[in-house]
Coordinates of C-alpha atoms in Angstrom, one line a residue:
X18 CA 0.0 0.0 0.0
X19 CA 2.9 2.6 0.7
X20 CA 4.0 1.9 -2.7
X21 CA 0.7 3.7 -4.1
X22 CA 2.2 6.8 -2.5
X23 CA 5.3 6.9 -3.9
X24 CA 6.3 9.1 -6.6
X25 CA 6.3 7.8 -10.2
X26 CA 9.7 7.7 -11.9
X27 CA 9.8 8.6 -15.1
X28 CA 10.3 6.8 -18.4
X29 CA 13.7 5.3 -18.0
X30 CA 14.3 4.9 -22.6
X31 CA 14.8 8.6 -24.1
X32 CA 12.1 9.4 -26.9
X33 CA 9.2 7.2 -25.2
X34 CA 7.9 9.8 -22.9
X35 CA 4.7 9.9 -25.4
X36 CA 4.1 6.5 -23.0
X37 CA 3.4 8.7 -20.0
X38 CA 0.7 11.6 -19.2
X39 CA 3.4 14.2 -18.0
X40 CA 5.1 16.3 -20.1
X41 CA 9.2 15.9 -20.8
X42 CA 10.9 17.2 -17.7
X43 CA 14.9 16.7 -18.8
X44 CA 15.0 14.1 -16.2
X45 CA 15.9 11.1 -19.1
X46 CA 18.7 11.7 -21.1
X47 CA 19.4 11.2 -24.6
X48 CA 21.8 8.1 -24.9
X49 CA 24.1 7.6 -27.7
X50 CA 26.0 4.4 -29.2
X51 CA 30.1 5.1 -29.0
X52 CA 32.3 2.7 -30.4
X53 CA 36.1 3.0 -29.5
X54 CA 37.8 4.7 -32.7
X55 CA 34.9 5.3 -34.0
X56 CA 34.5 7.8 -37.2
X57 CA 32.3 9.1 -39.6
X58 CA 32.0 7.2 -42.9
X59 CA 30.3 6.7 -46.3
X60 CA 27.9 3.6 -46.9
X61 CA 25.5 2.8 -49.8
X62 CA 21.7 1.9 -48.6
X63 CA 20.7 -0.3 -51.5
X64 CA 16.8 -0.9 -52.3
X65 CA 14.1 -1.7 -54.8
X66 CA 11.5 0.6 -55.9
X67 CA 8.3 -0.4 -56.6
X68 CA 6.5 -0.7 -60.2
X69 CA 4.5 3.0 -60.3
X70 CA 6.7 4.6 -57.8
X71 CA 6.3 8.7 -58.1
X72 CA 7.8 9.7 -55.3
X73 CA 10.4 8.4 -51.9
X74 CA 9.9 10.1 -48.5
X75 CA 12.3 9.3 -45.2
X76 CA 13.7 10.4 -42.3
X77 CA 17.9 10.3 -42.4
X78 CA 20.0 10.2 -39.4
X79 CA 23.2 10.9 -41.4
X80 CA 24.1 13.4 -44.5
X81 CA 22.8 12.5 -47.5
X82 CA 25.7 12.8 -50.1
X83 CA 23.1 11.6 -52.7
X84 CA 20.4 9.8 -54.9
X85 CA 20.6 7.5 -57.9
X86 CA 18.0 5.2 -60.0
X87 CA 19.2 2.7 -61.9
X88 CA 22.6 4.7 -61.5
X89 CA 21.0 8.3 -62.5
X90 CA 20.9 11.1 -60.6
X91 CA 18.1 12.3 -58.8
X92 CA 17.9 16.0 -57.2
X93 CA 16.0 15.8 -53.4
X94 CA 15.0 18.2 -51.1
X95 CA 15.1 18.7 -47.6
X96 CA 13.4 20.3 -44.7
X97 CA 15.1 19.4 -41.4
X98 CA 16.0 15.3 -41.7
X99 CA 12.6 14.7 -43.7
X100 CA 13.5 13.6 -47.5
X101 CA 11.5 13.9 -50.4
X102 CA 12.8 12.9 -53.9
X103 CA 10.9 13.0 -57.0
X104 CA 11.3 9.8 -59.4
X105 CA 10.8 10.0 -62.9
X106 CA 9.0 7.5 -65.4
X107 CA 6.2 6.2 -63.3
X108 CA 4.9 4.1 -66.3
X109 CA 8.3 2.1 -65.6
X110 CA 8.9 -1.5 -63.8
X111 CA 10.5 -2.3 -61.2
X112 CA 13.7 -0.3 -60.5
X113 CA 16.4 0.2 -57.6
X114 CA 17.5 3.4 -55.7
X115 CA 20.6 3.8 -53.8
X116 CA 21.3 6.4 -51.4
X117 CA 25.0 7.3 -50.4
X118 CA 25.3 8.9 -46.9
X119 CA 27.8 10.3 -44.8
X120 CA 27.0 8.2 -41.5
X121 CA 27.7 9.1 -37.8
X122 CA 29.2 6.6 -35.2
X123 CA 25.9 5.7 -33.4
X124 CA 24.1 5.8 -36.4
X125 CA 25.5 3.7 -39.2
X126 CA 23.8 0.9 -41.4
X127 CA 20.2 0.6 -41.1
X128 CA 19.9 3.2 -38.2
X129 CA 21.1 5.9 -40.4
X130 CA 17.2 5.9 -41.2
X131 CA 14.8 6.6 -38.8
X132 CA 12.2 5.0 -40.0
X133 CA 10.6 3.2 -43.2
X134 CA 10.8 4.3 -46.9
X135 CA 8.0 5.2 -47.8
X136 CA 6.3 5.5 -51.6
X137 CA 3.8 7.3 -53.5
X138 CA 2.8 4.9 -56.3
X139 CA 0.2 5.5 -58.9
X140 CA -0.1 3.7 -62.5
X141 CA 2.8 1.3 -63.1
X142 CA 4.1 -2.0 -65.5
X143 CA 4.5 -5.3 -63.3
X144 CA 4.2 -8.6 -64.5
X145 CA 2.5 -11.5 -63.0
X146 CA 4.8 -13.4 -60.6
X147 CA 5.5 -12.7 -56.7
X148 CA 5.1 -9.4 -55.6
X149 CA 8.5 -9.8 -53.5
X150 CA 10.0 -10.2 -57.0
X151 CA 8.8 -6.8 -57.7
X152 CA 9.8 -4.4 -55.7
X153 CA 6.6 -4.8 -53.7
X154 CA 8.7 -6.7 -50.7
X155 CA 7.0 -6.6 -47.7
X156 CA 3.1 -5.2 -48.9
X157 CA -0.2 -6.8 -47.7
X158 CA -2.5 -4.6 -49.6
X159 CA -3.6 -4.8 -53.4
X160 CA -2.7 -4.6 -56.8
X161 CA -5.3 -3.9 -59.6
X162 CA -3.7 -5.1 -63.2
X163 CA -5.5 -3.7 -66.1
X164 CA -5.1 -5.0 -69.4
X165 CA -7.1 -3.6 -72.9
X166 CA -7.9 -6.4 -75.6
X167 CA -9.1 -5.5 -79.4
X168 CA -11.3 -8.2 -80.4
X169 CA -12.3 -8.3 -84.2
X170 CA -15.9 -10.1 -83.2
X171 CA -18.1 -10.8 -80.2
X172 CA -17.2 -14.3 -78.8
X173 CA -19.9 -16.3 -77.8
X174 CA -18.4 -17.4 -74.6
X175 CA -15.4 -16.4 -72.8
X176 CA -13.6 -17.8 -70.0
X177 CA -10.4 -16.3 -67.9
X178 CA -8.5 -18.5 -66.5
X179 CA -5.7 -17.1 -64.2
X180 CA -3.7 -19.5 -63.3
X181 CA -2.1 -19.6 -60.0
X182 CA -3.1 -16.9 -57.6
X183 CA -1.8 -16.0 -53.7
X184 CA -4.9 -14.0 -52.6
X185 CA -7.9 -13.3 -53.8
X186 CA -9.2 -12.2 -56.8
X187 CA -11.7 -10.0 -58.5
X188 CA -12.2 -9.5 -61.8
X189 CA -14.2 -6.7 -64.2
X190 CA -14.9 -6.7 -67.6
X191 CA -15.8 -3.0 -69.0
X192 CA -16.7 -1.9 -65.7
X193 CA -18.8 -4.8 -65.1
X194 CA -18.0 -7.5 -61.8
X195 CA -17.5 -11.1 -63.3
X196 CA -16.4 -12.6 -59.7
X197 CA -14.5 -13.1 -56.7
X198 CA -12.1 -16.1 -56.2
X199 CA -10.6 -17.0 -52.7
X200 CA -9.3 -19.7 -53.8
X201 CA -8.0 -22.4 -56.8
X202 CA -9.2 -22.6 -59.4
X203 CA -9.1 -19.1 -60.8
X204 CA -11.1 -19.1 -63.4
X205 CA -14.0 -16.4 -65.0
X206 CA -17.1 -17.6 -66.8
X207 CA -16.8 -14.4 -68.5
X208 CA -20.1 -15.3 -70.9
X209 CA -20.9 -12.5 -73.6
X210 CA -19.0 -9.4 -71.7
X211 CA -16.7 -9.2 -74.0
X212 CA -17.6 -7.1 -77.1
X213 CA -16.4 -6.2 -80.7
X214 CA -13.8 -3.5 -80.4
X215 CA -11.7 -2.5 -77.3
X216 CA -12.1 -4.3 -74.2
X217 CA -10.9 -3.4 -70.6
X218 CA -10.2 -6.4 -68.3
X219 CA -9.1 -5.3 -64.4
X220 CA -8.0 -8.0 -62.4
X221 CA -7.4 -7.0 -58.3
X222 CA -5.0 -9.0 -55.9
X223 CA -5.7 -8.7 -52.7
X224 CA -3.0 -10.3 -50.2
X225 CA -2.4 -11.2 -46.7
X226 CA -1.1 -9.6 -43.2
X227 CA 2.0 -12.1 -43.5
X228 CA 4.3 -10.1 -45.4
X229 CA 3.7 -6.7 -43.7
X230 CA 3.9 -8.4 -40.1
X231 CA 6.7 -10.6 -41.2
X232 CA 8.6 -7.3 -42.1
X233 CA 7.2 -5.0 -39.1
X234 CA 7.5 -8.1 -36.4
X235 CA 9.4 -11.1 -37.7
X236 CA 8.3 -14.4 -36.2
X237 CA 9.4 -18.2 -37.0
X238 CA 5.0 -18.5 -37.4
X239 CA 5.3 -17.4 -41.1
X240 CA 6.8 -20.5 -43.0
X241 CA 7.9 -20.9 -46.4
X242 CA 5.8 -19.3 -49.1
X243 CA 3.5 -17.5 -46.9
X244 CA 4.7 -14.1 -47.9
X245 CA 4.1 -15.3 -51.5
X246 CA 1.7 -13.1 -53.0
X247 CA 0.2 -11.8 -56.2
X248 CA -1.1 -13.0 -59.8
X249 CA 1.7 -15.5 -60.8
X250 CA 0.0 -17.1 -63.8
X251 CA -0.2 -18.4 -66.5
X252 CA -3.1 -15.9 -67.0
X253 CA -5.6 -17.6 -70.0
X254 CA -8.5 -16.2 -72.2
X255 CA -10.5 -19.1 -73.8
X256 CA -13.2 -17.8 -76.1
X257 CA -15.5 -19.4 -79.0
X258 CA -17.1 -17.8 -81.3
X259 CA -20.4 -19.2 -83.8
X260 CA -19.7 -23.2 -82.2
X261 CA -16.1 -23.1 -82.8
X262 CA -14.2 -24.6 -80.1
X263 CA -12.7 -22.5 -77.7
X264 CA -8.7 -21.1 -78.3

């Protein structure tokens, strides 16, 4: 019971007094890493950028010395240790950025970040396969491929069969829902949707929470192939037109 009259002691980790109700005081004190012989020096932070990337946003503990895409380049800007750089070509696939910094003794290798990278991403080219393959490492949310078809007739019947998917699936054929999957197999019964002239299929991916937790909170619980995700293919569309067979 005398305990509940004690005064409380504050947060003993610098930069977690947002866990109590008191304002900072200056009673915790920032801690730094010091290595013996320790110096300043210049490393490369290597990654890949995903397909439809506009833009890259992070926070730098060290002096950025520069940006390059695919080797090129890049102007940033800079207000306090918040980064922004502008990436051009956002019709392009998958590329990779590298950053060259001017690190600090208590910040070097990944800490030289303070957080994430983070992406603005619009319209983009990817290919079917696994999204970790395409700079999409990591990402639990979805990914709508679009794909426009000139047909010289109305088919009778059409089916889309798309192969092997990790997630699920939803497909649209000029604006119009065919379907949800959850699961094998993946196929359409896309009937008479599709139309003389130009046709728009959309096909969205929607994966899992194991990559992003795997990433943000690694456990041994994700096995093998659970961070697998996206449209991998083959992707099929089966039509017939007047009786013929379908091709």
């Amino acid at each position: 019971p005398a305990a509940l009259h004690l005064h409380r002691r504050p947060h003993p980790l610098p930069g977690a007094r947002w866990l109590e109700d008191a304002e900072e005081d200056g009673t915790v004190l920032p801690a730094t890493f010091a290595a013996p012989d320790a110096s300043h020096r210049v490393e490369w932070l290597r990654f890949p950028v995903p397909p439809g990337a506009t833009r890259i946003r992070f926070t730098a503990r060290a002096e950025l010395t520069g940006v390059f895409l695919d080797g090129t380049a890049l102007r940033h800007s800079q207000t306090g240790n918040e980064i922004t750089v502008e990436l051009p070509g956002e019709h392009q696939p998958s590329r990779t950025a590298e950053l060259r910094l001017r690190t600090c003794p208590e910040h070097q290798e990944g800490a030289a970040l303070a957080g994430p990278i983070e992406f603005e991403v619009g319209r983009g080219l990817i290919e079917p396969g696994d999204w970790e393959d395409k700079g999409l490492a990591g990402y639990s949310g979805g990914v709508r491929y679009h794909r426009v078809l000139e047909l010289a007739a109305s088919p009778e019947t059409a089916e889309l069969d798309l192969g092997q998917v990790r997630g699920t699936a939803e497909v649209t054929v000029n604006g119009t829902p065919a379907g949800v999957r959850i699961c094998t197999p993946y196929t359409f019964d896309l009937g008479n949707a599709l139309q003389e002239g130009e046709n728009e299929i959309e096909v969205t991916v929607y994966g899992t929470l194991a990559p992003y937790l795997d990433d943000t909170s690694p456990t041994h619980f994700v096995f093998g192939g659970q961070r697998t995700t996206g449209l991998l293919g083959p992707v099929a569309l089966r039509i017939s037109e007047d009786g013929t067979p379908p091709h």
